[in-house]
């Protein structure tokens, strides 16, 4: 995630291309697309939109060969839709998703595997868009359509990349059911996701660490970390989730299960699940040779878990524990902000500050927290 280095390299490539007499459309399209993806990753959405629109201009020029070998049009449209979703331009986002889906549905079925993967991911993104607008019934339909597409592959649906994809879709469906207050069905969906991720982790060699590049990769939504470009050629490991990614998805699902238990009034059981998830995060980081300090600095989602644990302690009347947990959460989020792109975690910080104000009667600015607080944060968790 060395985004600054990526952008520097892209700027050098741009300078080289701009000095060429004949501007090769394929290279310009690819460069603009990759720059757009990177800008999206760092939260510079206007720049991402500009680059992706420039990609469209390369792809859709009047030259007969304008689209020959250029970036996949459906992927560009899907990425533009994601940018518009993040900037709350929901109408434009819906239009781009629909155009992307139409292209995929009208493609030849020579590579049905890639086609179904891309269509499923676009349906997943449409579900995210619907959820952001409070249209949870519509979101549920989109995810179920995606799951039906995956299931249509039969035995192939149980292999890479569809096994992992089906797990993330079940998890997404659980999130939608929570928002629609269908807690029992949400628990079933999370259970389905856990079964998928457990099997994937069991079958995943621990020594495989796959790097997923940006070349041809889509701008993925924060709730969906699978690339929706045409990248699955055969059974190689390119684009496959690493063991760390699988474990992270498992932890997120179990985190959600803990919250559902609490929403059902089973606070003790829910807290136990959240404690176990946090302990598992620490165990994995220690196993990989990391110390507690780097765990705190490397995992803002641990801060989110502590926020939720603090809320639960408030409900249980344990204000001392709630205060300690929320202070710990703020420390972790502060440290994470120095090593991670914190843009997508801003909601976590805002939530932690609200809880801290509720407990302590004062707002704690994230920048006021000293960077040497790590051991204090994890001492009692």
Short mmCIF file of C-alpha atoms in Angstrom, two decimals:
data_model
loop_
_atom_site.label_atom_id
_atom_site.label_comp_id
_atom_site.label_asym_id
_atom_site.label_seq_id
_atom_site.Cartn_x
_atom_site.Cartn_y
_atom_site.Cartn_z
CA UNK A 1 0.00 0.00 0.00
CA UNK A 2 2.79 2.43 -0.94
CA UNK A 3 0.40 4.73 -2.75
CA UNK A 4 2.77 7.72 -2.95
CA UNK A 5 5.36 5.57 -4.71
CA UNK A 6 2.68 4.26 -7.08
CA UNK A 7 1.59 7.77 -8.00
CA UNK A 8 5.20 8.90 -8.52
CA UNK A 9 5.75 5.99 -10.92
CA UNK A 10 2.51 6.78 -12.76
CA UNK A 11 3.56 10.43 -13.10
CA UNK A 12 6.83 9.32 -14.69
CA UNK A 13 4.93 7.09 -17.09
CA UNK A 14 2.59 9.97 -17.91
CA UNK A 15 5.55 12.21 -18.67
CA UNK A 16 7.03 9.60 -21.03
CA UNK A 17 3.73 9.06 -22.84
CA UNK A 18 3.08 12.79 -23.20
CA UNK A 19 6.38 13.21 -25.07
CA UNK A 20 5.49 10.56 -27.65
CA UNK A 21 4.31 11.85 -31.02
CA UNK A 22 1.65 9.17 -31.34
CA UNK A 23 -0.35 8.84 -28.15
CA UNK A 24 -1.09 5.10 -27.72
CA UNK A 25 -4.68 4.82 -26.52
CA UNK A 26 -4.18 1.50 -24.77
CA UNK A 27 -1.34 2.81 -22.60
CA UNK A 28 -3.15 6.07 -21.84
CA UNK A 29 -6.31 4.22 -20.88
CA UNK A 30 -4.41 1.81 -18.64
CA UNK A 31 -2.44 4.61 -17.00
CA UNK A 32 -5.52 6.74 -16.32
CA UNK A 33 -7.36 3.71 -14.97
CA UNK A 34 -4.58 2.71 -12.58
CA UNK A 35 -4.18 6.31 -11.40
CA UNK A 36 -7.93 6.49 -10.83
CA UNK A 37 -7.87 3.28 -8.80
CA UNK A 38 -4.99 4.56 -6.66
CA UNK A 39 -6.65 7.93 -6.08
CA UNK A 40 -9.77 6.06 -5.00
CA UNK A 41 -7.73 4.01 -2.54
CA UNK A 42 -6.35 7.13 -0.83
CA UNK A 43 -9.76 8.81 -0.69
CA UNK A 44 -9.11 11.50 -3.34
CA UNK A 45 -12.45 10.87 -5.01
CA UNK A 46 -12.54 13.92 -7.30
CA UNK A 47 -9.13 13.05 -8.75
CA UNK A 48 -10.24 9.42 -9.10
CA UNK A 49 -13.34 10.52 -10.99
CA UNK A 50 -11.28 12.74 -13.31
CA UNK A 51 -8.85 9.91 -14.12
CA UNK A 52 -11.60 7.36 -14.72
CA UNK A 53 -13.52 9.75 -16.97
CA UNK A 54 -10.27 10.27 -18.90
CA UNK A 55 -10.11 6.48 -19.24
CA UNK A 56 -13.59 6.49 -20.75
CA UNK A 57 -12.48 9.10 -23.29
CA UNK A 58 -9.64 6.81 -24.35
CA UNK A 59 -11.93 3.80 -24.53
CA UNK A 60 -14.80 5.51 -26.32
CA UNK A 61 -12.96 7.61 -28.88
CA UNK A 62 -14.06 7.80 -32.51
CA UNK A 63 -10.97 5.97 -33.73
CA UNK A 64 -11.92 2.51 -35.01
CA UNK A 65 -9.13 1.02 -32.91
CA UNK A 66 -9.85 3.13 -29.83
CA UNK A 67 -11.07 0.20 -27.82
CA UNK A 68 -8.59 -2.33 -29.16
CA UNK A 69 -6.78 -3.72 -26.13
CA UNK A 70 -7.85 -0.84 -23.92
CA UNK A 71 -9.05 -1.18 -20.33
CA UNK A 72 -12.17 -3.26 -19.86
CA UNK A 73 -15.09 -0.82 -20.21
CA UNK A 74 -17.39 -2.54 -17.72
CA UNK A 75 -14.64 -2.38 -15.07
CA UNK A 76 -14.16 1.36 -15.68
CA UNK A 77 -17.91 1.99 -15.37
CA UNK A 78 -18.05 -0.07 -12.18
CA UNK A 79 -15.16 1.93 -10.74
CA UNK A 80 -16.84 5.22 -11.63
CA UNK A 81 -19.98 3.95 -9.92
CA UNK A 82 -17.97 3.18 -6.78
CA UNK A 83 -16.50 6.68 -6.74
CA UNK A 84 -19.96 8.21 -7.11
CA UNK A 85 -21.26 5.98 -4.32
CA UNK A 86 -18.53 7.21 -1.97
CA UNK A 87 -19.35 10.84 -2.84
CA UNK A 88 -23.08 10.16 -2.38
CA UNK A 89 -23.94 10.79 -6.03
CA UNK A 90 -26.25 7.81 -5.88
CA UNK A 91 -28.18 8.44 -9.08
CA UNK A 92 -25.00 8.56 -11.17
CA UNK A 93 -23.64 5.53 -9.32
CA UNK A 94 -26.74 3.52 -10.15
CA UNK A 95 -26.50 4.53 -13.82
CA UNK A 96 -22.86 3.42 -14.08
CA UNK A 97 -23.51 0.12 -12.29
CA UNK A 98 -26.42 -0.60 -14.62
CA UNK A 99 -24.34 0.15 -17.71
CA UNK A 100 -21.56 -2.10 -16.42
CA UNK A 101 -24.03 -4.90 -15.71
CA UNK A 102 -25.64 -4.53 -19.16
CA UNK A 103 -22.24 -4.91 -20.84
CA UNK A 104 -21.50 -8.07 -18.84
CA UNK A 105 -24.94 -9.56 -19.52
CA UNK A 106 -24.51 -9.04 -23.27
CA UNK A 107 -20.99 -10.42 -23.46
CA UNK A 108 -20.34 -13.73 -25.15
CA UNK A 109 -20.29 -16.67 -22.77
CA UNK A 110 -16.87 -17.90 -23.89
CA UNK A 111 -15.49 -17.22 -20.43
CA UNK A 112 -18.53 -17.80 -18.25
CA UNK A 113 -16.41 -17.91 -15.08
CA UNK A 114 -15.11 -14.35 -15.47
CA UNK A 115 -18.52 -13.14 -16.58
CA UNK A 116 -20.37 -14.52 -13.55
CA UNK A 117 -17.69 -13.24 -11.19
CA UNK A 118 -17.96 -9.70 -12.56
CA UNK A 119 -21.76 -9.69 -12.63
CA UNK A 120 -21.92 -10.99 -9.07
CA UNK A 121 -19.61 -8.26 -7.84
CA UNK A 122 -21.56 -5.53 -9.61
CA UNK A 123 -24.77 -6.86 -8.04
CA UNK A 124 -22.99 -6.76 -4.68
CA UNK A 125 -22.06 -3.13 -5.29
CA UNK A 126 -25.67 -2.34 -6.25
CA UNK A 127 -26.67 -3.86 -2.91
CA UNK A 128 -24.23 -1.57 -1.10
CA UNK A 129 -25.70 1.39 -2.96
CA UNK A 130 -29.25 0.36 -2.04
CA UNK A 131 -28.26 -0.10 1.62
CA UNK A 132 -26.75 3.38 1.76
CA UNK A 133 -30.14 4.71 0.66
CA UNK A 134 -32.04 2.62 3.20
CA UNK A 135 -33.51 0.31 0.54
CA UNK A 136 -32.70 -2.90 2.39
CA UNK A 137 -35.27 -5.12 0.68
CA UNK A 138 -33.81 -4.14 -2.69
CA UNK A 139 -30.28 -4.74 -1.37
CA UNK A 140 -31.32 -8.20 -0.21
CA UNK A 141 -32.62 -9.03 -3.70
CA UNK A 142 -29.34 -7.93 -5.32
CA UNK A 143 -27.21 -10.12 -3.04
CA UNK A 144 -29.51 -13.11 -3.51
CA UNK A 145 -29.25 -12.62 -7.29
CA UNK A 146 -25.46 -12.66 -6.95
CA UNK A 147 -25.57 -15.84 -4.85
CA UNK A 148 -27.81 -17.51 -7.44
CA UNK A 149 -25.34 -16.61 -10.18
CA UNK A 150 -22.50 -18.17 -8.21
CA UNK A 151 -24.56 -21.29 -7.45
CA UNK A 152 -25.32 -21.71 -11.16
CA UNK A 153 -21.72 -22.85 -11.63
CA UNK A 154 -22.38 -26.04 -9.67
CA UNK A 155 -19.19 -27.64 -8.34
CA UNK A 156 -17.13 -24.76 -9.75
CA UNK A 157 -18.85 -22.46 -7.22
CA UNK A 158 -16.99 -24.26 -4.42
CA UNK A 159 -13.57 -23.38 -5.86
CA UNK A 160 -11.52 -20.21 -6.21
CA UNK A 161 -12.62 -17.46 -6.62
CA UNK A 162 -16.25 -18.29 -5.97
CA UNK A 163 -15.91 -19.97 -2.59
CA UNK A 164 -14.44 -16.78 -1.12
CA UNK A 165 -16.93 -14.66 -3.05
CA UNK A 166 -19.88 -16.62 -1.71
CA UNK A 167 -18.55 -16.14 1.83
CA UNK A 168 -18.37 -12.36 1.41
CA UNK A 169 -21.87 -12.33 -0.12
CA UNK A 170 -23.31 -14.28 2.83
CA UNK A 171 -21.59 -11.82 5.16
CA UNK A 172 -23.00 -8.88 3.21
CA UNK A 173 -26.47 -10.42 3.37
CA UNK A 174 -26.11 -10.71 7.15
CA UNK A 175 -25.25 -7.00 7.35
CA UNK A 176 -28.38 -6.16 5.35
CA UNK A 177 -30.57 -8.32 7.59
CA UNK A 178 -29.19 -6.52 10.67
CA UNK A 179 -30.15 -3.15 9.21
CA UNK A 180 -33.57 -4.55 8.38
CA UNK A 181 -33.86 -5.90 11.95
CA UNK A 182 -34.06 -9.54 10.83
CA UNK A 183 -31.66 -10.79 13.48
CA UNK A 184 -32.36 -14.53 13.30
CA UNK A 185 -31.86 -14.60 9.51
CA UNK A 186 -28.76 -12.43 9.90
CA UNK A 187 -27.29 -15.03 12.24
CA UNK A 188 -27.97 -17.75 9.66
CA UNK A 189 -26.19 -15.75 6.95
CA UNK A 190 -23.19 -15.14 9.18
CA UNK A 191 -23.12 -18.85 9.98
CA UNK A 192 -22.98 -19.61 6.25
CA UNK A 193 -20.10 -17.14 5.86
CA UNK A 194 -18.19 -18.68 8.78
CA UNK A 195 -18.50 -22.15 7.24
CA UNK A 196 -17.12 -20.90 3.92
CA UNK A 197 -14.21 -18.97 5.46
CA UNK A 198 -13.37 -21.86 7.82
CA UNK A 199 -13.07 -24.23 4.88
CA UNK A 200 -10.98 -21.73 2.91
CA UNK A 201 -8.62 -21.17 5.85
CA UNK A 202 -8.28 -24.91 6.43
CA UNK A 203 -7.36 -25.50 2.77
CA UNK A 204 -5.06 -22.49 2.50
CA UNK A 205 -1.31 -23.17 2.91
CA UNK A 206 0.01 -20.79 5.55
CA UNK A 207 3.17 -20.07 3.56
CA UNK A 208 1.31 -18.49 0.63
CA UNK A 209 1.32 -14.72 0.64
CA UNK A 210 -0.28 -13.40 -2.53
CA UNK A 211 0.20 -9.85 -3.70
CA UNK A 212 -2.78 -8.44 -5.58
CA UNK A 213 -1.80 -5.70 -8.01
CA UNK A 214 -3.78 -2.79 -9.38
CA UNK A 215 -3.27 -3.51 -13.08
CA UNK A 216 -6.79 -4.00 -14.36
CA UNK A 217 -8.16 -4.10 -10.83
CA UNK A 218 -11.43 -2.40 -10.04
CA UNK A 219 -12.03 0.29 -7.44
CA UNK A 220 -13.66 -1.93 -4.85
CA UNK A 221 -16.10 -0.83 -2.22
CA UNK A 222 -14.88 -0.97 1.35
CA UNK A 223 -17.36 -3.73 2.08
CA UNK A 224 -16.16 -5.80 -0.84
CA UNK A 225 -12.47 -6.41 -1.26
CA UNK A 226 -12.49 -8.74 -4.26
CA UNK A 227 -11.27 -7.39 -7.59
CA UNK A 228 -14.02 -7.34 -10.19
CA UNK A 229 -11.81 -7.26 -13.23
CA UNK A 230 -11.15 -10.14 -15.61
CA UNK A 231 -8.28 -11.75 -13.74
CA UNK A 232 -9.20 -15.37 -13.05
CA UNK A 233 -7.40 -17.26 -15.79
CA UNK A 234 -7.37 -20.88 -14.79
CA UNK A 235 -6.50 -22.12 -11.30
CA UNK A 236 -3.43 -20.03 -10.56
CA UNK A 237 -3.05 -18.00 -7.36
CA UNK A 238 -3.22 -14.57 -8.97
CA UNK A 239 -5.76 -12.45 -7.15
CA UNK A 240 -6.53 -15.11 -4.54
CA UNK A 241 -7.05 -13.93 -0.98
CA UNK A 242 -4.08 -14.50 1.28
CA UNK A 243 -4.40 -16.33 4.58
CA UNK A 244 -4.35 -12.95 6.34
CA UNK A 245 -7.26 -11.71 4.23
CA UNK A 246 -9.27 -14.85 4.95
CA UNK A 247 -8.61 -14.51 8.68
CA UNK A 248 -9.64 -10.85 8.55
CA UNK A 249 -12.94 -11.72 6.88
CA UNK A 250 -13.54 -14.44 9.46
CA UNK A 251 -12.87 -11.97 12.27
CA UNK A 252 -15.29 -9.43 10.77
CA UNK A 253 -17.99 -12.07 10.51
CA UNK A 254 -17.51 -13.22 14.10
CA UNK A 255 -17.50 -9.56 15.18
CA UNK A 256 -20.93 -9.21 13.54
CA UNK A 257 -22.15 -12.39 15.26
CA UNK A 258 -21.15 -10.90 18.61
CA UNK A 259 -23.13 -7.75 17.84
CA UNK A 260 -26.22 -9.74 16.82
CA UNK A 261 -26.09 -11.65 20.11
CA UNK A 262 -25.99 -8.34 21.98
CA UNK A 263 -28.88 -6.95 19.92
CA UNK A 264 -30.87 -10.04 20.93
CA UNK A 265 -30.19 -9.20 24.58
CA UNK A 266 -27.52 -11.86 25.10
CA UNK A 267 -24.89 -9.37 26.26
CA UNK A 268 -22.60 -11.79 28.08
CA UNK A 269 -22.41 -14.14 25.08
CA UNK A 270 -21.86 -11.23 22.69
CA UNK A 271 -19.04 -9.80 24.81
CA UNK A 272 -17.37 -13.20 24.99
CA UNK A 273 -17.39 -13.45 21.18
CA UNK A 274 -15.89 -9.95 20.82
CA UNK A 275 -13.17 -10.71 23.39
CA UNK A 276 -12.30 -13.88 21.50
CA UNK A 277 -12.06 -12.01 18.18
CA UNK A 278 -9.72 -9.46 19.75
CA UNK A 279 -7.64 -12.23 21.32
CA UNK A 280 -7.46 -14.00 17.94
CA UNK A 281 -6.17 -10.82 16.30
CA UNK A 282 -3.42 -10.57 18.90
CA UNK A 283 -2.57 -14.27 18.56
CA UNK A 284 -2.19 -14.02 14.78
CA UNK A 285 0.01 -10.93 14.97
CA UNK A 286 2.23 -12.48 17.64
CA UNK A 287 2.48 -15.68 15.57
CA UNK A 288 3.70 -13.62 12.62
CA UNK A 289 6.51 -12.20 14.75
CA UNK A 290 4.80 -8.89 15.49
CA UNK A 291 4.76 -7.39 18.94
CA UNK A 292 1.78 -5.78 20.66
CA UNK A 293 2.86 -2.32 19.53
CA UNK A 294 2.72 -3.20 15.83
CA UNK A 295 -0.62 -4.95 16.35
CA UNK A 296 -2.09 -1.74 17.73
CA UNK A 297 -0.61 0.33 14.93
CA UNK A 298 -1.63 -2.10 12.21
CA UNK A 299 -5.26 -2.89 12.94
CA UNK A 300 -7.81 -0.07 13.24
CA UNK A 301 -10.57 -2.68 13.18
CA UNK A 302 -9.41 -3.66 16.67
CA UNK A 303 -10.33 -0.11 17.67
CA UNK A 304 -13.82 -0.62 16.26
CA UNK A 305 -14.25 -3.82 18.28
CA UNK A 306 -13.29 -1.93 21.43
CA UNK A 307 -15.84 0.78 20.59
CA UNK A 308 -18.55 -1.85 20.42
CA UNK A 309 -17.34 -3.49 23.64
CA UNK A 310 -17.47 -0.10 25.35
CA UNK A 311 -21.07 0.43 24.23
CA UNK A 312 -22.01 -2.98 25.63
CA UNK A 313 -20.35 -2.24 28.97
CA UNK A 314 -22.42 0.95 29.17
CA UNK A 315 -25.56 -1.14 28.69
CA UNK A 316 -24.36 -3.50 31.43
CA UNK A 317 -23.72 -0.55 33.75
CA UNK A 318 -19.95 -1.14 33.89
CA UNK A 319 -18.91 2.47 33.33
CA UNK A 320 -15.32 1.98 34.53
CA UNK A 321 -14.71 -0.80 31.99
CA UNK A 322 -16.53 1.18 29.31
CA UNK A 323 -14.25 4.17 29.89
CA UNK A 324 -11.10 2.05 29.78
CA UNK A 325 -12.21 0.36 26.55
CA UNK A 326 -13.06 3.60 24.76
CA UNK A 327 -9.74 5.15 25.77
CA UNK A 328 -8.01 2.06 24.42
CA UNK A 329 -10.00 2.31 21.19
CA UNK A 330 -8.95 5.93 20.68
CA UNK A 331 -5.30 5.03 21.25
CA UNK A 332 -5.44 2.24 18.67
CA UNK A 333 -7.16 4.47 16.11
CA UNK A 334 -4.63 7.23 16.76
CA UNK A 335 -1.71 4.86 16.20
CA UNK A 336 -3.34 3.31 13.15
CA UNK A 337 -3.74 6.74 11.58
CA UNK A 338 0.05 7.01 11.39
CA UNK A 339 0.59 3.77 9.48
CA UNK A 340 -2.63 3.23 7.50
CA UNK A 341 -4.85 5.14 5.12
CA UNK A 342 -7.29 6.20 7.83
CA UNK A 343 -9.86 7.75 5.44
CA UNK A 344 -12.14 4.73 5.47
CA UNK A 345 -11.86 4.51 9.26
CA UNK A 346 -13.02 8.07 9.95
CA UNK A 347 -16.42 6.73 11.03
CA UNK A 348 -14.67 4.60 13.66
CA UNK A 349 -12.91 7.67 15.05
CA UNK A 350 -16.12 9.71 15.10
CA UNK A 351 -17.96 6.88 16.87
CA UNK A 352 -15.21 6.53 19.48
CA UNK A 353 -15.27 10.27 20.17
CA UNK A 354 -19.07 10.23 20.64
CA UNK A 355 -18.82 7.37 23.14
CA UNK A 356 -15.95 9.08 24.98
CA UNK A 357 -17.99 12.28 25.26
CA UNK A 358 -20.98 10.33 26.57
CA UNK A 359 -18.89 8.64 29.27
CA UNK A 360 -16.45 11.40 30.22
CA UNK A 361 -18.42 14.53 29.38
CA UNK A 362 -15.67 15.87 27.13
CA UNK A 363 -14.59 15.38 23.53
CA UNK A 364 -11.15 13.87 23.01
CA UNK A 365 -9.36 15.00 19.86
CA UNK A 366 -7.59 12.11 18.15
CA UNK A 367 -4.46 14.22 17.53
CA UNK A 368 -4.09 14.94 21.25
CA UNK A 369 -3.37 11.28 22.05
CA UNK A 370 0.39 10.61 22.47
CA UNK A 371 1.97 8.09 20.12
CA UNK A 372 3.66 6.20 22.97
CA UNK A 373 0.36 4.98 24.46
CA UNK A 374 0.29 1.55 22.81
CA UNK A 375 1.20 -0.65 25.77
CA UNK A 376 -1.30 1.20 27.95
CA UNK A 377 -4.02 0.45 25.42
CA UNK A 378 -3.42 -3.28 25.31
CA UNK A 379 -2.36 -3.87 28.88
CA UNK A 380 -5.84 -4.77 30.16
CA UNK A 381 -7.58 -6.10 27.05
#
